[in-house]
PDB file of C-alpha atoms in Angstrom:
ATOM      1  CA  MET A  27     -11.855-108.148 -92.913  1.00 78.00           C
ATOM      2  CA  PHE A  28      -8.252-109.220 -91.887  1.00 83.00           C
ATOM      3  CA  LYS A  29      -5.345-106.808 -91.262  1.00 87.00           C
ATOM      4  CA  ILE A  30      -1.935-106.997 -89.944  1.00 92.00           C
ATOM      5  CA  VAL A  31      -0.950-104.014 -87.932  1.00 90.00           C
ATOM      6  CA  ASP A  32       2.305-102.275 -89.232  1.00 89.00           C
ATOM      7  CA  SER A  33       4.625 -99.878 -87.440  1.00 88.00           C
ATOM      8  CA  SER A  34       2.664 -96.718 -88.379  1.00 84.00           C
ATOM      9  CA  HIS A  35      -0.225 -97.647 -86.315  1.00 87.00           C
ATOM     10  CA  VAL A  36       1.770 -99.012 -83.221  1.00 90.00           C
ATOM     11  CA  GLY A  37      -0.014 -97.435 -80.009  1.00 91.00           C
ATOM     12  CA  ALA A  38      -3.369 -96.555 -81.668  1.00 89.00           C
ATOM     13  CA  ARG A  39      -6.384 -97.566 -79.799  1.00 92.00           C
ATOM     14  CA  LEU A  40      -8.284-100.541 -81.281  1.00 92.00           C
ATOM     15  CA  ASP A  41     -11.583 -98.843 -81.573  1.00 89.00           C
ATOM     16  CA  VAL A  42     -10.127 -95.853 -83.544  1.00 87.00           C
ATOM     17  CA  TYR A  43      -8.292 -98.206 -85.755  1.00 88.00           C
ATOM     18  CA  ALA A  44     -11.217-100.508 -86.298  1.00 87.00           C
ATOM     19  CA  GLN A  45     -13.429 -97.296 -87.129  1.00 82.00           C
ATOM     20  CA  ASN A  46     -10.897 -96.106 -89.807  1.00 79.00           C
ATOM     21  CA  LEU A  47     -10.304 -99.456 -91.064  1.00 79.00           C
ATOM     22  CA  SER A  48     -14.047-100.760 -91.447  1.00 75.00           C
ATOM     23  CA  GLY A  49     -15.724 -97.376 -92.226  1.00 68.00           C
ATOM     24  CA  LEU A  50     -18.019 -97.707 -89.076  1.00 73.00           C
ATOM     25  CA  THR A  51     -18.751 -94.724 -86.758  1.00 69.00           C
ATOM     26  CA  ARG A  52     -16.659 -94.716 -83.533  1.00 75.00           C
ATOM     27  CA  ASN A  53     -19.645 -95.633 -81.618  1.00 76.00           C
ATOM     28  CA  ALA A  54     -20.417 -98.573 -83.826  1.00 78.00           C
ATOM     29  CA  ALA A  55     -16.993 -99.795 -83.711  1.00 84.00           C
ATOM     30  CA  GLN A  56     -16.951 -99.881 -80.023  1.00 87.00           C
ATOM     31  CA  LYS A  57     -20.221-101.686 -79.948  1.00 84.00           C
ATOM     32  CA  LEU A  58     -18.718-104.251 -82.209  1.00 86.00           C
ATOM     33  CA  ILE A  59     -15.593-104.621 -80.131  1.00 89.00           C
ATOM     34  CA  GLU A  60     -17.863-105.251 -76.987  1.00 88.00           C
ATOM     35  CA  ALA A  61     -19.915-107.917 -78.883  1.00 85.00           C
ATOM     36  CA  GLY A  62     -16.667-109.675 -79.904  1.00 88.00           C
ATOM     37  CA  GLY A  63     -16.876-108.828 -83.419  1.00 87.00           C
ATOM     38  CA  VAL A  64     -13.199-107.580 -83.456  1.00 91.00           C
ATOM     39  CA  LEU A  65     -10.459-109.931 -82.572  1.00 91.00           C
ATOM     40  CA  VAL A  66      -6.820-109.504 -81.957  1.00 93.00           C
ATOM     41  CA  ASN A  67      -4.630-112.339 -82.426  1.00 94.00           C
ATOM     42  CA  GLY A  68      -7.755-114.499 -82.502  1.00 90.00           C
ATOM     43  CA  LYS A  69      -9.006-113.223 -79.184  1.00 91.00           C
ATOM     44  CA  ALA A  70     -11.584-110.446 -78.000  1.00 90.00           C
ATOM     45  CA  SER A  71     -10.241-107.417 -76.666  1.00 90.00           C
ATOM     46  CA  LYS A  72     -10.937-104.014 -75.075  1.00 92.00           C
ATOM     47  CA  ALA A  73     -11.553-100.786 -77.198  1.00 90.00           C
ATOM     48  CA  ASN A  74      -8.725 -99.097 -75.323  1.00 92.00           C
ATOM     49  CA  TYR A  75      -6.351-101.881 -76.241  1.00 94.00           C
ATOM     50  CA  ARG A  76      -3.054-100.283 -77.767  1.00 94.00           C
ATOM     51  CA  LEU A  77      -2.028-101.943 -81.107  1.00 93.00           C
ATOM     52  CA  ARG A  78       1.197-103.683 -81.346  1.00 94.00           C
ATOM     53  CA  GLU A  79       3.277-104.261 -84.569  1.00 93.00           C
ATOM     54  CA  GLY A  80       2.237-107.619 -86.140  1.00 93.00           C
ATOM     55  CA  ASP A  81      -1.043-107.658 -84.223  1.00 94.00           C
ATOM     56  CA  ALA A  82      -3.537-109.591 -86.488  1.00 92.00           C
ATOM     57  CA  LEU A  83      -7.050-108.019 -86.560  1.00 90.00           C
ATOM     58  CA  GLU A  84     -10.101-109.864 -87.704  1.00 90.00           C
ATOM     59  CA  ILE A  85     -13.264-107.245 -88.199  1.00 88.00           C
ATOM     60  CA  ASN A  86     -16.672-109.140 -88.610  1.00 85.00           C
ATOM     61  CA  LEU A  87     -18.956-106.547 -89.808  1.00 74.00           C
ATOM     62  CA  PRO A  88     -22.610-106.438 -88.469  1.00 64.00           C
ATOM     63  CA  GLU A  89     -25.593-107.279 -90.433  1.00 60.00           C
ATOM     64  CA  VAL A  90     -26.956-104.126 -92.312  1.00 52.00           C
ATOM     65  CA  ALA A  91     -30.086-102.507 -90.921  1.00 51.00           C
ATOM     66  CA  PRO A  92     -32.697-101.624 -93.742  1.00 49.00           C
ATOM     67  CA  LEU A  93     -32.682 -98.089 -94.599  1.00 54.00           C
ATOM     68  CA  ASP A  94     -35.495 -95.638 -93.706  1.00 64.00           C
ATOM     69  CA  TYR A  95     -34.274 -92.428 -95.591  1.00 74.00           C
ATOM     70  CA  ALA A  96     -36.162 -91.674 -98.823  1.00 82.00           C
ATOM     71  CA  PRO A  97     -34.444 -91.357-102.383  1.00 88.00           C
ATOM     72  CA  GLU A  98     -34.738 -87.784-103.562  1.00 92.00           C
ATOM     73  CA  ASN A  99     -34.450 -86.611-107.208  1.00 94.00           C
ATOM     74  CA  ILE A 100     -31.780 -84.101-106.359  1.00 94.00           C
ATOM     75  CA  PRO A 101     -29.290 -83.038-109.089  1.00 94.00           C
ATOM     76  CA  LEU A 102     -25.841 -84.290-108.589  1.00 96.00           C
ATOM     77  CA  ASP A 103     -22.495 -83.086-110.145  1.00 97.00           C
ATOM     78  CA  ILE A 104     -20.893 -86.338-110.952  1.00 97.00           C
ATOM     79  CA  ILE A 105     -17.133 -86.134-111.821  1.00 98.00           C
ATOM     80  CA  TYR A 106     -16.747 -89.873-112.290  1.00 98.00           C
ATOM     81  CA  GLU A 107     -18.848 -93.101-111.813  1.00 96.00           C
ATOM     82  CA  ASP A 108     -18.259 -96.760-112.436  1.00 96.00           C
ATOM     83  CA  ALA A 109     -19.576-100.031-110.868  1.00 94.00           C
ATOM     84  CA  ASP A 110     -17.602 -99.543-107.946  1.00 95.00           C
ATOM     85  CA  LEU A 111     -17.533 -95.967-106.916  1.00 96.00           C
ATOM     86  CA  ILE A 112     -18.929 -92.484-107.704  1.00 96.00           C
ATOM     87  CA  VAL A 113     -17.164 -88.989-107.147  1.00 98.00           C
ATOM     88  CA  ILE A 114     -19.331 -86.071-106.616  1.00 97.00           C
ATOM     89  CA  ASN A 115     -18.566 -82.347-106.479  1.00 98.00           C
ATOM     90  CA  LYS A 116     -20.658 -81.446-103.455  1.00 97.00           C
ATOM     91  CA  PRO A 117     -22.255 -77.847-103.554  1.00 95.00           C
ATOM     92  CA  LYS A 118     -21.787 -75.694-100.612  1.00 94.00           C
ATOM     93  CA  GLY A 119     -24.905 -75.798 -98.124  1.00 93.00           C
ATOM     94  CA  MET A 120     -25.496 -79.582 -98.836  1.00 94.00           C
ATOM     95  CA  VAL A 121     -25.372 -81.854 -95.848  1.00 92.00           C
ATOM     96  CA  VAL A 122     -23.571 -85.242 -96.640  1.00 90.00           C
ATOM     97  CA  HIS A 123     -25.793 -87.595 -94.638  1.00 80.00           C
ATOM     98  CA  PRO A 124     -29.231 -87.376 -92.692  1.00 76.00           C
ATOM     99  CA  ALA A 125     -28.895 -86.255 -89.061  1.00 72.00           C
ATOM    100  CA  ALA A 126     -31.264 -84.272 -86.625  1.00 64.00           C
ATOM    101  CA  GLY A 127     -32.652 -81.295 -88.328  1.00 69.00           C
ATOM    102  CA  HIS A 128     -31.500 -82.765 -91.755  1.00 72.00           C
ATOM    103  CA  SER A 129     -33.791 -85.606 -92.709  1.00 73.00           C
ATOM    104  CA  SER A 130     -33.889 -84.822 -96.442  1.00 85.00           C
ATOM    105  CA  GLY A 131     -31.977 -82.882 -98.945  1.00 90.00           C
ATOM    106  CA  THR A 132     -28.967 -84.628 -98.207  1.00 91.00           C
ATOM    107  CA  LEU A 133     -26.152 -86.159-100.252  1.00 92.00           C
ATOM    108  CA  VAL A 134     -27.260 -89.727 -98.983  1.00 89.00           C
ATOM    109  CA  ASN A 135     -30.769 -89.016-100.188  1.00 90.00           C
ATOM    110  CA  ALA A 136     -29.532 -87.910-103.704  1.00 92.00           C
ATOM    111  CA  LEU A 137     -27.340 -90.858-103.847  1.00 91.00           C
ATOM    112  CA  LEU A 138     -30.249 -93.298-103.052  1.00 89.00           C
ATOM    113  CA  PHE A 139     -32.143 -91.910-105.871  1.00 90.00           C
ATOM    114  CA  HIS A 140     -29.254 -92.016-108.282  1.00 90.00           C
ATOM    115  CA  CYS A 141     -27.583 -95.332-107.410  1.00 88.00           C
ATOM    116  CA  GLY A 142     -30.709 -97.315-106.085  1.00 80.00           C
ATOM    117  CA  ASP A 143     -29.443-100.362-104.452  1.00 74.00           C
ATOM    118  CA  SER A 144     -26.017 -99.987-105.618  1.00 76.00           C
ATOM    119  CA  LEU A 145     -24.368 -98.393-102.443  1.00 78.00           C
ATOM    120  CA  SER A 146     -22.263-100.160 -99.840  1.00 72.00           C
ATOM    121  CA  GLY A 147     -24.178-100.831 -96.542  1.00 65.00           C
ATOM    122  CA  ILE A 148     -21.346-101.097 -93.939  1.00 57.00           C
ATOM    123  CA  ASN A 149     -22.699 -98.085 -92.251  1.00 53.00           C
ATOM    124  CA  GLY A 150     -26.349 -99.352 -92.325  1.00 50.00           C
ATOM    125  CA  ILE A 151     -29.036 -96.729 -91.907  1.00 45.00           C
ATOM    126  CA  ALA A 152     -26.834 -93.707 -91.197  1.00 44.00           C
ATOM    127  CA  ARG A 153     -24.467 -93.414 -94.075  1.00 53.00           C
ATOM    128  CA  PRO A 154     -25.047 -95.879 -96.919  1.00 70.00           C
ATOM    129  CA  GLY A 155     -21.923 -95.452 -99.355  1.00 83.00           C
ATOM    130  CA  ILE A 156     -20.399 -92.723 -97.370  1.00 87.00           C
ATOM    131  CA  VAL A 157     -16.787 -93.452 -96.274  1.00 87.00           C
ATOM    132  CA  HIS A 158     -15.736 -89.873 -95.545  1.00 89.00           C
ATOM    133  CA  ARG A 159     -17.442 -86.494 -95.417  1.00 89.00           C
ATOM    134  CA  ILE A 160     -17.057 -82.822 -95.849  1.00 93.00           C
ATOM    135  CA  ASP A 161     -18.749 -80.054 -93.940  1.00 92.00           C
ATOM    136  CA  LYS A 162     -22.243 -78.594 -95.059  1.00 93.00           C
ATOM    137  CA  ASP A 163     -20.754 -75.400 -95.955  1.00 93.00           C
ATOM    138  CA  THR A 164     -17.607 -76.707 -97.716  1.00 96.00           C
ATOM    139  CA  SER A 165     -17.748 -77.488-101.280  1.00 97.00           C
ATOM    140  CA  GLY A 166     -15.993 -79.983-103.389  1.00 97.00           C
ATOM    141  CA  LEU A 167     -14.872 -83.687-104.085  1.00 98.00           C
ATOM    142  CA  LEU A 168     -16.203 -86.695-102.214  1.00 96.00           C
ATOM    143  CA  VAL A 169     -16.195 -90.429-103.078  1.00 96.00           C
ATOM    144  CA  ALA A 170     -18.956 -92.920-102.195  1.00 94.00           C
ATOM    145  CA  ALA A 171     -18.603 -96.606-102.483  1.00 93.00           C
ATOM    146  CA  LYS A 172     -21.177 -98.582-104.475  1.00 91.00           C
ATOM    147  CA  ASN A 173     -20.448-101.971-102.846  1.00 89.00           C
ATOM    148  CA  ASP A 174     -18.941-103.268 -99.797  1.00 85.00           C
ATOM    149  CA  ASN A 175     -15.489-104.332-101.225  1.00 88.00           C
ATOM    150  CA  ALA A 176     -15.139-100.788-102.586  1.00 91.00           C
ATOM    151  CA  HIS A 177     -16.149 -99.495 -99.195  1.00 89.00           C
ATOM    152  CA  GLN A 178     -13.713-101.697 -97.185  1.00 86.00           C
ATOM    153  CA  SER A 179     -10.818-100.530 -99.709  1.00 91.00           C
ATOM    154  CA  PHE A 180     -11.445 -96.877 -99.163  1.00 92.00           C
ATOM    155  CA  ALA A 181     -11.561 -97.269 -95.433  1.00 87.00           C
ATOM    156  CA  THR A 182      -8.099 -99.095 -95.379  1.00 88.00           C
ATOM    157  CA  GLN A 183      -6.854 -96.362 -97.548  1.00 92.00           C
ATOM    158  CA  PHE A 184      -8.033 -93.358 -95.396  1.00 89.00           C
ATOM    159  CA  ALA A 185      -6.814 -95.417 -92.190  1.00 84.00           C
ATOM    160  CA  ASP A 186      -3.404 -95.689 -93.960  1.00 86.00           C
ATOM    161  CA  HIS A 187      -3.328 -92.115 -95.078  1.00 89.00           C
ATOM    162  CA  THR A 188      -2.853 -92.796 -98.781  1.00 94.00           C
ATOM    163  CA  ILE A 189      -5.830 -90.736 -99.894  1.00 96.00           C
ATOM    164  CA  THR A 190      -4.840 -87.507-101.533  1.00 97.00           C
ATOM    165  CA  ARG A 191      -7.086 -84.684-100.325  1.00 98.00           C
ATOM    166  CA  GLU A 192      -6.189 -81.220-101.243  1.00 98.00           C
ATOM    167  CA  TYR A 193      -8.307 -77.915-100.316  1.00 98.00           C
ATOM    168  CA  MET A 194      -8.460 -74.481-101.541  1.00 98.00           C
ATOM    169  CA  ALA A 195      -8.987 -71.810 -98.696  1.00 98.00           C
ATOM    170  CA  LEU A 196      -9.084 -68.129 -98.084  1.00 97.00           C
ATOM    171  CA  VAL A 197      -7.625 -67.156 -94.835  1.00 97.00           C
ATOM    172  CA  HIS A 198      -7.393 -64.148 -92.656  1.00 95.00           C
ATOM    173  CA  GLY A 199      -4.097 -62.221 -92.507  1.00 95.00           C
ATOM    174  CA  ARG A 200      -0.960 -62.621 -94.494  1.00 97.00           C
ATOM    175  CA  VAL A 201       0.429 -66.227 -93.912  1.00 97.00           C
ATOM    176  CA  LYS A 202       4.150 -65.693 -93.722  1.00 94.00           C
ATOM    177  CA  ALA A 203       5.305 -69.000 -95.454  1.00 95.00           C
ATOM    178  CA  ASN A 204       4.241 -72.349 -96.422  1.00 97.00           C
ATOM    179  CA  GLY A 205       4.170 -74.660 -93.546  1.00 97.00           C
ATOM    180  CA  THR A 206       2.715 -77.756 -91.352  1.00 98.00           C
ATOM    181  CA  VAL A 207       0.273 -77.720 -88.431  1.00 98.00           C
ATOM    182  CA  ASP A 208       0.891 -81.055 -86.456  1.00 97.00           C
ATOM    183  CA  ALA A 209      -1.631 -80.736 -83.393  1.00 97.00           C
ATOM    184  CA  PRO A 210      -3.897 -83.242 -82.080  1.00 95.00           C
ATOM    185  CA  ILE A 211      -7.821 -82.652 -82.418  1.00 95.00           C
ATOM    186  CA  ALA A 212     -10.520 -83.642 -79.933  1.00 93.00           C
ATOM    187  CA  ARG A 213     -14.131 -82.795 -79.344  1.00 90.00           C
ATOM    188  CA  HIS A 214     -14.295 -79.383 -77.570  1.00 91.00           C
ATOM    189  CA  LYS A 215     -14.697 -79.945 -73.845  1.00 89.00           C
ATOM    190  CA  ILE A 216     -17.565 -77.324 -73.285  1.00 89.00           C
ATOM    191  CA  ASN A 217     -19.043 -76.767 -76.759  1.00 89.00           C
ATOM    192  CA  ARG A 218     -19.489 -80.094 -78.143  1.00 78.00           C
ATOM    193  CA  LYS A 219     -20.432 -78.958 -81.509  1.00 83.00           C
ATOM    194  CA  LYS A 220     -16.962 -77.581 -81.834  1.00 92.00           C
ATOM    195  CA  MET A 221     -13.441 -79.358 -82.100  1.00 95.00           C
ATOM    196  CA  ALA A 222     -10.240 -78.233 -80.492  1.00 95.00           C
ATOM    197  CA  ILE A 223      -6.623 -78.579 -80.223  1.00 96.00           C
ATOM    198  CA  ASP A 224      -6.021 -81.048 -77.187  1.00 94.00           C
ATOM    199  CA  PRO A 225      -2.950 -83.057 -76.365  1.00 94.00           C
ATOM    200  CA  ALA A 226      -5.202 -85.897 -75.524  1.00 89.00           C
ATOM    201  CA  GLY A 227      -6.855 -85.727 -79.133  1.00 91.00           C
ATOM    202  CA  ARG A 228      -6.042 -87.757 -82.263  1.00 89.00           C
ATOM    203  CA  ARG A 229      -3.001 -86.778 -84.158  1.00 91.00           C
ATOM    204  CA  ALA A 230      -3.924 -84.241 -87.040  1.00 95.00           C
ATOM    205  CA  VAL A 231      -1.453 -82.980 -89.686  1.00 96.00           C
ATOM    206  CA  THR A 232      -2.159 -80.294 -92.096  1.00 98.00           C
ATOM    207  CA  HIS A 233       0.439 -79.063 -94.866  1.00 98.00           C
ATOM    208  CA  TYR A 234      -0.378 -75.589 -96.318  1.00 98.00           C
ATOM    209  CA  THR A 235       1.088 -73.749 -99.129  1.00 98.00           C
ATOM    210  CA  VAL A 236       0.682 -70.093-100.063  1.00 98.00           C
ATOM    211  CA  VAL A 237      -1.044 -69.330-103.278  1.00 97.00           C
ATOM    212  CA  ASP A 238      -1.768 -65.487-103.448  1.00 96.00           C
ATOM    213  CA  TYR A 239      -1.771 -62.441-101.216  1.00 95.00           C
ATOM    214  CA  ILE A 240      -4.837 -60.137-101.683  1.00 93.00           C
ATOM    215  CA  GLN A 241      -4.747 -57.188 -99.297  1.00 91.00           C
ATOM    216  CA  ASN A 242      -4.799 -58.730 -95.642  1.00 92.00           C
ATOM    217  CA  PHE A 243      -6.067 -61.955 -96.783  1.00 95.00           C
ATOM    218  CA  THR A 244      -3.947 -65.105 -98.082  1.00 97.00           C
ATOM    219  CA  GLN A 245      -5.304 -67.823-100.649  1.00 97.00           C
ATOM    220  CA  ILE A 246      -3.787 -71.212 -99.707  1.00 98.00           C
ATOM    221  CA  THR A 247      -3.903 -74.708-100.710  1.00 98.00           C
ATOM    222  CA  ALA A 248      -4.217 -77.174 -97.620  1.00 98.00           C
ATOM    223  CA  ARG A 249      -3.141 -80.860 -98.036  1.00 98.00           C
ATOM    224  CA  LEU A 250      -4.555 -83.212 -95.378  1.00 97.00           C
ATOM    225  CA  GLU A 251      -2.009 -85.926 -94.089  1.00 94.00           C
ATOM    226  CA  THR A 252      -4.936 -86.930 -91.601  1.00 92.00           C
ATOM    227  CA  GLY A 253      -8.593 -86.344 -91.749  1.00 90.00           C
ATOM    228  CA  ARG A 254     -10.095 -85.237 -88.504  1.00 92.00           C
ATOM    229  CA  THR A 255     -13.626 -83.379 -88.167  1.00 92.00           C
ATOM    230  CA  HIS A 256     -13.087 -79.614 -89.086  1.00 96.00           C
ATOM    231  CA  GLN A 257      -9.233 -80.353 -89.190  1.00 97.00           C
ATOM    232  CA  ILE A 258      -8.360 -77.369 -91.772  1.00 98.00           C
ATOM    233  CA  ARG A 259     -10.656 -74.996 -90.077  1.00 97.00           C
ATOM    234  CA  VAL A 260      -9.263 -75.797 -86.482  1.00 98.00           C
ATOM    235  CA  HIS A 261      -5.702 -75.682 -87.548  1.00 98.00           C
ATOM    236  CA  MET A 262      -5.653 -72.561 -89.380  1.00 98.00           C
ATOM    237  CA  ALA A 263      -7.391 -70.593 -86.678  1.00 97.00           C
ATOM    238  CA  SER A 264      -4.741 -72.201 -84.275  1.00 97.00           C
ATOM    239  CA  ILE A 265      -1.950 -70.190 -85.987  1.00 97.00           C
ATOM    240  CA  ASN A 266      -4.379 -67.024 -85.961  1.00 96.00           C
ATOM    241  CA  HIS A 267      -5.245 -67.471 -89.868  1.00 97.00           C
ATOM    242  CA  PRO A 268      -8.872 -68.604 -89.545  1.00 96.00           C
ATOM    243  CA  VAL A 269     -10.777 -69.392 -92.665  1.00 96.00           C
ATOM    244  CA  VAL A 270     -12.767 -66.486 -94.285  1.00 95.00           C
ATOM    245  CA  GLY A 271     -16.468 -66.945 -93.244  1.00 93.00           C
ATOM    246  CA  ASP A 272     -16.067 -69.515 -90.574  1.00 94.00           C
ATOM    247  CA  VAL A 273     -18.330 -68.373 -87.803  1.00 90.00           C
ATOM    248  CA  VAL A 274     -17.302 -71.177 -85.619  1.00 92.00           C
ATOM    249  CA  TYR A 275     -13.573 -70.871 -85.246  1.00 95.00           C
ATOM    250  CA  SER A 276     -13.258 -67.234 -86.186  1.00 90.00           C
ATOM    251  CA  ASN A 277     -14.146 -63.959 -84.149  1.00 85.00           C
ATOM    252  CA  ALA A 278     -13.753 -61.954 -87.550  1.00 79.00           C
ATOM    253  CA  LYS A 279     -16.523 -60.057 -88.922  1.00 75.00           C
ATOM    254  CA  GLN A 280     -18.283 -61.871 -91.745  1.00 68.00           C
ATOM    255  CA  THR A 281     -16.846 -60.831 -94.873  1.00 69.00           C
ATOM    256  CA  PHE A 282     -18.262 -60.399 -98.618  1.00 76.00           C
ATOM    257  CA  GLY A 283     -21.758 -61.955 -97.724  1.00 78.00           C
ATOM    258  CA  LEU A 284     -20.357 -65.684 -97.586  1.00 84.00           C
ATOM    259  CA  GLU A 285     -22.523 -68.073 -96.067  1.00 81.00           C
ATOM    260  CA  GLY A 286     -20.198 -70.368 -94.487  1.00 85.00           C
ATOM    261  CA  GLN A 287     -16.387 -70.784 -94.830  1.00 93.00           C
ATOM    262  CA  ALA A 288     -14.414 -70.315 -98.064  1.00 95.00           C
ATOM    263  CA  LEU A 289     -13.125 -73.788 -98.364  1.00 97.00           C
ATOM    264  CA  HIS A 290     -13.132 -75.886-101.264  1.00 98.00           C
ATOM    265  CA  ALA A 291     -11.997 -79.688-101.639  1.00 98.00           C
ATOM    266  CA  ARG A 292     -10.489 -79.044-104.996  1.00 98.00           C
ATOM    267  CA  LEU A 293      -8.358 -82.427-105.422  1.00 98.00           C
ATOM    268  CA  LEU A 294      -9.141 -86.077-104.455  1.00 98.00           C
ATOM    269  CA  GLY A 295      -6.889 -88.972-105.334  1.00 98.00           C
ATOM    270  CA  PHE A 296      -6.958 -92.642-104.600  1.00 98.00           C
ATOM    271  CA  THR A 297      -6.211 -96.326-105.525  1.00 98.00           C
ATOM    272  CA  HIS A 298      -9.122 -97.924-107.420  1.00 98.00           C
ATOM    273  CA  PRO A 299     -10.647-100.530-105.246  1.00 96.00           C
ATOM    274  CA  THR A 300     -10.813-103.129-108.027  1.00 96.00           C
ATOM    275  CA  THR A 301      -8.365-102.286-110.762  1.00 97.00           C
ATOM    276  CA  GLY A 302      -5.494-100.976-108.428  1.00 97.00           C
ATOM    277  CA  ASN A 303      -5.086 -97.980-110.838  1.00 97.00           C
ATOM    278  CA  GLN A 304      -4.195 -94.787-109.202  1.00 98.00           C
ATOM    279  CA  MET A 305      -6.968 -92.050-109.800  1.00 98.00           C
ATOM    280  CA  GLU A 306      -7.004 -88.329-109.202  1.00 98.00           C
ATOM    281  CA  PHE A 307      -9.829 -85.751-109.678  1.00 98.00           C
ATOM    282  CA  GLU A 308     -10.034 -82.114-109.584  1.00 98.00           C
ATOM    283  CA  ALA A 309     -13.135 -79.856-109.099  1.00 97.00           C
ATOM    284  CA  PRO A 310     -13.073 -76.330-110.618  1.00 95.00           C
ATOM    285  CA  THR A 311     -13.069 -73.345-108.424  1.00 94.00           C
ATOM    286  CA  PRO A 312     -16.819 -72.717-107.182  1.00 95.00           C
ATOM    287  CA  ASP A 313     -18.690 -69.432-108.277  1.00 94.00           C
ATOM    288  CA  TYR A 314     -18.918 -68.261-104.724  1.00 92.00           C
ATOM    289  CA  PHE A 315     -15.204 -68.399-104.268  1.00 94.00           C
ATOM    290  CA  GLU A 316     -14.307 -66.822-107.664  1.00 93.00           C
ATOM    291  CA  LYS A 317     -16.575 -63.917-106.858  1.00 91.00           C
ATOM    292  CA  THR A 318     -15.047 -63.557-103.467  1.00 91.00           C
ATOM    293  CA  LEU A 319     -11.498 -63.354-105.121  1.00 91.00           C
ATOM    294  CA  ILE A 320     -12.843 -60.877-107.707  1.00 90.00           C
ATOM    295  CA  LYS A 321     -14.114 -58.612-105.047  1.00 88.00           C
ATOM    296  CA  LEU A 322     -10.941 -58.706-103.333  1.00 88.00           C
ATOM    297  CA  HIS A 323      -8.753 -57.898-106.409  1.00 84.00           C
ATOM    298  CA  LYS A 324     -11.194 -55.062-107.320  1.00 81.00           C
ATOM    299  CA  LEU A 325     -10.449 -53.393-103.865  1.00 77.00           C
ATOM    300  CA  THR A 326      -6.677 -53.619-104.234  1.00 69.00           C
TER     301      THR A 326
END
């Protein structure tokens, strides 16, 4: 994979950019750099090298390890599928890829059954076909790559922030107006399962729009300019409007019997990796979200 660094990525760390561009995990990208698999202007470099405009990056991806995870016949809500990609409307409660405590019942297990060998292998054992993810208790749209060329195309689009991702959320309080949160996010220094606003973190930008006020709650749409872990949840909590049902970033009492946050990835847009056509998909409002809104309106 070859890429010329443009002005929008000047100053970025090599490992972070290589991670975004290749679709590898951060740890895998660092190991690849250490092994000389990432060249800057034809030479090996360090993971903390800061990119300059015009730098020529060459990324030589590692061999793919054989898969250990079992295909499982789990029903999928398929929004679109062709030879290059598959767009899934992931249900609330489903983990995207196997990890400690979740070795089965994941989206990856379902994709292995549905797609067979037609999944990209850039991420090897851990995430076949997966180029991005949404939280276990967040519902909505997710795209998976069915070959390495598609995977690399999506990784580049995510790195260049050209993917359209819009979420529907219900948050605590009455948000005064439309706005933007531009605040860097990093792993929490004490609780490693959480993320936090951190000046030393990676830039994160969320644009939110007020849709409706219902009692002391606000329905919003949130459009991601970047895609950091838990970004919307962290950003909305940082402005004192945490997502309803979020037990990690909100101290508010659990409301309406929700199991997890009222957050739904409703819209996903990207450039098709083969045809170059612009594609955009929408997922209908899920039942749990509709029922919560109905309960709120009945109380008004």
